[in-house]
PDB file of C-alpha atoms in Angstrom:
ATOM      1  CA  UNK A 698       0.000   0.000   0.000  1.00 38.00           C
ATOM      2  CA  UNK A 699       1.132   3.557  -0.621  1.00 40.00           C
ATOM      3  CA  UNK A 700       2.742   5.485   2.219  1.00 42.00           C
ATOM      4  CA  UNK A 701      -0.195   7.128   4.004  1.00 44.00           C
ATOM      5  CA  UNK A 702       1.871   8.938   6.613  1.00 47.00           C
ATOM      6  CA  UNK A 703       1.412  12.196   4.718  1.00 51.00           C
ATOM      7  CA  UNK A 704      -2.108  12.324   3.343  1.00 52.00           C
ATOM      8  CA  UNK A 705      -1.519  15.799   1.986  1.00 55.00           C
ATOM      9  CA  UNK A 706       0.336  14.011  -0.826  1.00 60.00           C
ATOM     10  CA  UNK A 707      -2.798  12.018  -1.679  1.00 66.00           C
ATOM     11  CA  UNK A 708      -6.277  13.290  -2.548  1.00 84.00           C
ATOM     12  CA  UNK A 709      -8.908  13.103   0.193  1.00 93.00           C
ATOM     13  CA  UNK A 710     -12.399  12.523  -1.129  1.00 95.00           C
ATOM     14  CA  UNK A 711     -15.378  13.402   1.075  1.00 97.00           C
ATOM     15  CA  UNK A 712     -18.553  11.391   0.531  1.00 97.00           C
ATOM     16  CA  UNK A 713     -21.995  12.026   1.950  1.00 98.00           C
ATOM     17  CA  UNK A 714     -22.429   8.497   3.207  1.00 97.00           C
ATOM     18  CA  UNK A 715     -25.447   6.227   3.678  1.00 97.00           C
ATOM     19  CA  UNK A 716     -23.682   3.987   6.238  1.00 97.00           C
ATOM     20  CA  UNK A 717     -24.244   0.843   4.162  1.00 97.00           C
ATOM     21  CA  UNK A 718     -20.578   0.021   3.527  1.00 96.00           C
ATOM     22  CA  UNK A 719     -19.186  -2.563   5.942  1.00 97.00           C
ATOM     23  CA  UNK A 720     -15.940  -0.600   6.409  1.00 96.00           C
ATOM     24  CA  UNK A 721     -17.937   2.474   7.443  1.00 98.00           C
ATOM     25  CA  UNK A 722     -20.080   0.461   9.835  1.00 98.00           C
ATOM     26  CA  UNK A 723     -16.904  -1.000  11.348  1.00 98.00           C
ATOM     27  CA  UNK A 724     -15.451   2.496  11.861  1.00 98.00           C
ATOM     28  CA  UNK A 725     -18.661   3.606  13.615  1.00 98.00           C
ATOM     29  CA  UNK A 726     -18.409   0.510  15.845  1.00 97.00           C
ATOM     30  CA  UNK A 727     -14.729   1.275  16.557  1.00 97.00           C
ATOM     31  CA  UNK A 728     -15.671   4.832  17.482  1.00 97.00           C
ATOM     32  CA  UNK A 729     -18.371   3.675  19.894  1.00 96.00           C
ATOM     33  CA  UNK A 730     -16.021   1.116  21.492  1.00 96.00           C
ATOM     34  CA  UNK A 731     -13.423   3.818  21.992  1.00 94.00           C
ATOM     35  CA  UNK A 732     -15.914   6.150  23.618  1.00 93.00           C
ATOM     36  CA  UNK A 733     -17.023   3.419  26.024  1.00 93.00           C
ATOM     37  CA  UNK A 734     -13.392   2.521  26.824  1.00 93.00           C
ATOM     38  CA  UNK A 735     -12.610   6.078  27.937  1.00 92.00           C
ATOM     39  CA  UNK A 736     -15.862   7.376  29.459  1.00 93.00           C
ATOM     40  CA  UNK A 737     -18.561   5.992  31.747  1.00 94.00           C
ATOM     41  CA  UNK A 738     -21.702   4.871  29.858  1.00 93.00           C
ATOM     42  CA  UNK A 739     -23.781   7.866  30.971  1.00 94.00           C
ATOM     43  CA  UNK A 740     -21.122  10.198  29.535  1.00 94.00           C
ATOM     44  CA  UNK A 741     -20.974   8.633  26.062  1.00 96.00           C
ATOM     45  CA  UNK A 742     -22.850  10.851  23.608  1.00 96.00           C
ATOM     46  CA  UNK A 743     -21.490   9.376  20.364  1.00 95.00           C
ATOM     47  CA  UNK A 744     -24.049   8.486  17.711  1.00 97.00           C
ATOM     48  CA  UNK A 745     -24.636   4.971  16.467  1.00 96.00           C
ATOM     49  CA  UNK A 746     -25.683   4.104  12.931  1.00 97.00           C
ATOM     50  CA  UNK A 747     -29.401   4.827  13.336  1.00 97.00           C
ATOM     51  CA  UNK A 748     -28.765   8.206  14.993  1.00 98.00           C
ATOM     52  CA  UNK A 749     -26.358   9.100  12.178  1.00 98.00           C
ATOM     53  CA  UNK A 750     -29.176   8.425   9.711  1.00 98.00           C
ATOM     54  CA  UNK A 751     -31.554  10.912  11.370  1.00 98.00           C
ATOM     55  CA  UNK A 752     -33.001  13.607   9.070  1.00 97.00           C
ATOM     56  CA  UNK A 753     -31.244  16.418  10.980  1.00 98.00           C
ATOM     57  CA  UNK A 754     -27.818  14.745  10.629  1.00 98.00           C
ATOM     58  CA  UNK A 755     -25.482  14.841   7.623  1.00 98.00           C
ATOM     59  CA  UNK A 756     -22.803  12.148   7.730  1.00 98.00           C
ATOM     60  CA  UNK A 757     -19.601  12.021   5.693  1.00 98.00           C
ATOM     61  CA  UNK A 758     -16.713   9.684   5.220  1.00 98.00           C
ATOM     62  CA  UNK A 759     -13.245  10.662   4.024  1.00 97.00           C
ATOM     63  CA  UNK A 760     -11.410   8.385   1.614  1.00 96.00           C
ATOM     64  CA  UNK A 761      -7.764   8.556   0.621  1.00 94.00           C
ATOM     65  CA  UNK A 762      -7.124   7.389  -2.915  1.00 85.00           C
ATOM     66  CA  UNK A 763      -3.770   5.682  -3.283  1.00 71.00           C
ATOM     67  CA  UNK A 764      -2.742   5.463  -6.960  1.00 71.00           C
ATOM     68  CA  UNK A 765      -3.151   1.945  -8.264  1.00 70.00           C
ATOM     69  CA  UNK A 766      -4.460   0.658  -4.944  1.00 70.00           C
ATOM     70  CA  UNK A 767      -7.957   2.073  -4.611  1.00 79.00           C
ATOM     71  CA  UNK A 768      -9.536   4.004  -1.801  1.00 89.00           C
ATOM     72  CA  UNK A 769      -9.006   3.576   1.929  1.00 94.00           C
ATOM     73  CA  UNK A 770     -11.506   4.777   4.521  1.00 96.00           C
ATOM     74  CA  UNK A 771      -9.655   7.428   6.507  1.00 96.00           C
ATOM     75  CA  UNK A 772     -12.255   9.200   8.680  1.00 97.00           C
ATOM     76  CA  UNK A 773     -15.872   9.971   9.408  1.00 98.00           C
ATOM     77  CA  UNK A 774     -17.758  12.942  10.799  1.00 98.00           C
ATOM     78  CA  UNK A 775     -21.231  14.399  11.020  1.00 98.00           C
ATOM     79  CA  UNK A 776     -23.131  17.643  11.395  1.00 98.00           C
ATOM     80  CA  UNK A 777     -26.325  17.654  13.451  1.00 98.00           C
ATOM     81  CA  UNK A 778     -28.516  20.707  12.995  1.00 98.00           C
ATOM     82  CA  UNK A 779     -29.562  22.115  16.360  1.00 98.00           C
ATOM     83  CA  UNK A 780     -31.681  24.871  14.807  1.00 97.00           C
ATOM     84  CA  UNK A 781     -31.599  27.214  11.801  1.00 95.00           C
ATOM     85  CA  UNK A 782     -28.346  28.883  12.899  1.00 97.00           C
ATOM     86  CA  UNK A 783     -26.507  26.296  14.998  1.00 98.00           C
ATOM     87  CA  UNK A 784     -24.939  22.950  14.233  1.00 98.00           C
ATOM     88  CA  UNK A 785     -23.187  20.321  16.304  1.00 98.00           C
ATOM     89  CA  UNK A 786     -20.107  18.378  15.215  1.00 98.00           C
ATOM     90  CA  UNK A 787     -20.794  14.696  15.902  1.00 98.00           C
ATOM     91  CA  UNK A 788     -18.998  11.367  15.611  1.00 96.00           C
ATOM     92  CA  UNK A 789     -15.634  12.587  14.378  1.00 97.00           C
ATOM     93  CA  UNK A 790     -13.282   9.620  14.133  1.00 97.00           C
ATOM     94  CA  UNK A 791     -10.100   8.988  12.191  1.00 96.00           C
ATOM     95  CA  UNK A 792      -9.292   5.414  11.202  1.00 96.00           C
ATOM     96  CA  UNK A 793      -6.360   4.140  13.252  1.00 94.00           C
ATOM     97  CA  UNK A 794      -4.067   3.858  10.198  1.00 91.00           C
ATOM     98  CA  UNK A 795      -4.541   7.576   9.510  1.00 92.00           C
ATOM     99  CA  UNK A 796      -4.142   9.019  13.030  1.00 92.00           C
ATOM    100  CA  UNK A 797      -1.832  12.034  13.164  1.00 91.00           C
ATOM    101  CA  UNK A 798      -1.847  12.478   9.389  1.00 90.00           C
ATOM    102  CA  UNK A 799      -4.102  15.531   9.034  1.00 92.00           C
ATOM    103  CA  UNK A 800      -7.273  13.671   8.067  1.00 95.00           C
ATOM    104  CA  UNK A 801      -9.159  14.754  11.207  1.00 95.00           C
ATOM    105  CA  UNK A 802      -8.302  18.383  10.497  1.00 96.00           C
ATOM    106  CA  UNK A 803      -9.477  17.950   6.899  1.00 96.00           C
ATOM    107  CA  UNK A 804     -12.771  16.372   8.034  1.00 97.00           C
ATOM    108  CA  UNK A 805     -13.356  19.170  10.537  1.00 98.00           C
ATOM    109  CA  UNK A 806     -12.664  21.790   7.852  1.00 96.00           C
ATOM    110  CA  UNK A 807     -15.150  20.002   5.571  1.00 97.00           C
ATOM    111  CA  UNK A 808     -17.850  20.071   8.277  1.00 98.00           C
ATOM    112  CA  UNK A 809     -17.172  23.748   9.041  1.00 98.00           C
ATOM    113  CA  UNK A 810     -17.402  24.684   5.353  1.00 97.00           C
ATOM    114  CA  UNK A 811     -20.647  22.745   4.912  1.00 97.00           C
ATOM    115  CA  UNK A 812     -22.190  24.289   8.040  1.00 98.00           C
ATOM    116  CA  UNK A 813     -21.263  27.762   6.827  1.00 97.00           C
ATOM    117  CA  UNK A 814     -22.729  27.060   3.377  1.00 97.00           C
ATOM    118  CA  UNK A 815     -25.985  25.943   5.028  1.00 96.00           C
ATOM    119  CA  UNK A 816     -26.357  29.190   6.974  1.00 97.00           C
ATOM    120  CA  UNK A 817     -24.998  28.122  10.349  1.00 98.00           C
ATOM    121  CA  UNK A 818     -23.502  30.972  12.346  1.00 98.00           C
ATOM    122  CA  UNK A 819     -22.005  28.772  15.059  1.00 98.00           C
ATOM    123  CA  UNK A 820     -20.857  25.221  15.662  1.00 98.00           C
ATOM    124  CA  UNK A 821     -20.891  23.351  18.941  1.00 98.00           C
ATOM    125  CA  UNK A 822     -19.430  20.063  20.127  1.00 98.00           C
ATOM    126  CA  UNK A 823     -19.050  17.753  23.079  1.00 98.00           C
ATOM    127  CA  UNK A 824     -15.993  15.576  23.589  1.00 97.00           C
ATOM    128  CA  UNK A 825     -14.337  13.752  26.438  1.00 96.00           C
ATOM    129  CA  UNK A 826     -12.052  15.091  29.144  1.00 95.00           C
ATOM    130  CA  UNK A 827      -9.805  12.128  29.957  1.00 94.00           C
ATOM    131  CA  UNK A 828      -6.210  12.141  28.649  1.00 95.00           C
ATOM    132  CA  UNK A 829      -7.283   9.954  25.714  1.00 94.00           C
ATOM    133  CA  UNK A 830      -9.210  12.932  24.328  1.00 95.00           C
ATOM    134  CA  UNK A 831      -6.228  15.341  24.441  1.00 96.00           C
ATOM    135  CA  UNK A 832      -5.561  15.081  20.662  1.00 95.00           C
ATOM    136  CA  UNK A 833      -9.217  15.871  19.892  1.00 96.00           C
ATOM    137  CA  UNK A 834      -9.232  18.839  22.278  1.00 97.00           C
ATOM    138  CA  UNK A 835      -6.008  20.124  20.714  1.00 97.00           C
ATOM    139  CA  UNK A 836      -7.473  19.804  17.206  1.00 97.00           C
ATOM    140  CA  UNK A 837     -10.684  21.637  18.119  1.00 98.00           C
ATOM    141  CA  UNK A 838      -8.858  24.447  19.932  1.00 97.00           C
ATOM    142  CA  UNK A 839      -6.429  24.894  17.037  1.00 97.00           C
ATOM    143  CA  UNK A 840      -9.462  25.166  14.708  1.00 97.00           C
ATOM    144  CA  UNK A 841     -10.931  28.067  16.689  1.00 98.00           C
ATOM    145  CA  UNK A 842     -13.253  26.263  19.106  1.00 98.00           C
ATOM    146  CA  UNK A 843     -13.393  27.627  22.652  1.00 98.00           C
ATOM    147  CA  UNK A 844     -14.638  26.088  25.867  1.00 98.00           C
ATOM    148  CA  UNK A 845     -18.236  26.786  26.848  1.00 98.00           C
ATOM    149  CA  UNK A 846     -20.916  25.328  29.077  1.00 97.00           C
ATOM    150  CA  UNK A 847     -23.397  22.582  28.250  1.00 98.00           C
ATOM    151  CA  UNK A 848     -25.688  23.298  25.303  1.00 98.00           C
ATOM    152  CA  UNK A 849     -28.809  21.766  23.735  1.00 97.00           C
ATOM    153  CA  UNK A 850     -29.843  18.732  25.819  1.00 95.00           C
ATOM    154  CA  UNK A 851     -26.487  18.244  27.557  1.00 97.00           C
ATOM    155  CA  UNK A 852     -26.054  18.738  31.276  1.00 96.00           C
ATOM    156  CA  UNK A 853     -22.958  19.311  33.384  1.00 96.00           C
ATOM    157  CA  UNK A 854     -20.659  16.284  33.266  1.00 96.00           C
ATOM    158  CA  UNK A 855     -17.048  16.046  34.486  1.00 96.00           C
ATOM    159  CA  UNK A 856     -16.335  13.639  31.592  1.00 96.00           C
ATOM    160  CA  UNK A 857     -17.586  16.101  28.946  1.00 97.00           C
ATOM    161  CA  UNK A 858     -15.876  19.141  27.476  1.00 97.00           C
ATOM    162  CA  UNK A 859     -18.178  21.526  25.621  1.00 98.00           C
ATOM    163  CA  UNK A 860     -16.879  23.845  22.910  1.00 98.00           C
ATOM    164  CA  UNK A 861     -18.213  26.338  20.392  1.00 98.00           C
ATOM    165  CA  UNK A 862     -17.019  28.349  17.436  1.00 98.00           C
ATOM    166  CA  UNK A 863     -18.554  31.304  15.648  1.00 98.00           C
ATOM    167  CA  UNK A 864     -18.618  30.906  11.872  1.00 97.00           C
TER     168      UNK A 864
END
């Protein structure tokens, strides 16, 4: 397989996904397992397949096309509309083989651009607070998200970090 350490050298293709592909379903399952490994059950707010198919959710996958070798699933992410002006970033996950390669940043930029194009004026998110979530927190902060309090239906939770960004 091509060297995927630097995905900037390969094209990333974003697909509005229907969650039918087995590789995508496996990545959703991996995401949910990871959330349950690092947070108590009542603090896991990640979406499963049926929630990702809700009418107010847009779900994407990111594929890296390696010349002569086909496409590899690199990441997933979703936008849940909270109302006409606000959206929530949901279920961001990078496939293990692509961690630290810029795919998460690319997926987040894709979600931000889509939200902006759909008239959102702000984005919100919830993520974990244990050390395992440090890379996610770093990514979100470097992309302009700032800490805030609980929003929408969330309540205070020591295992949840809440963030927002004006678009």
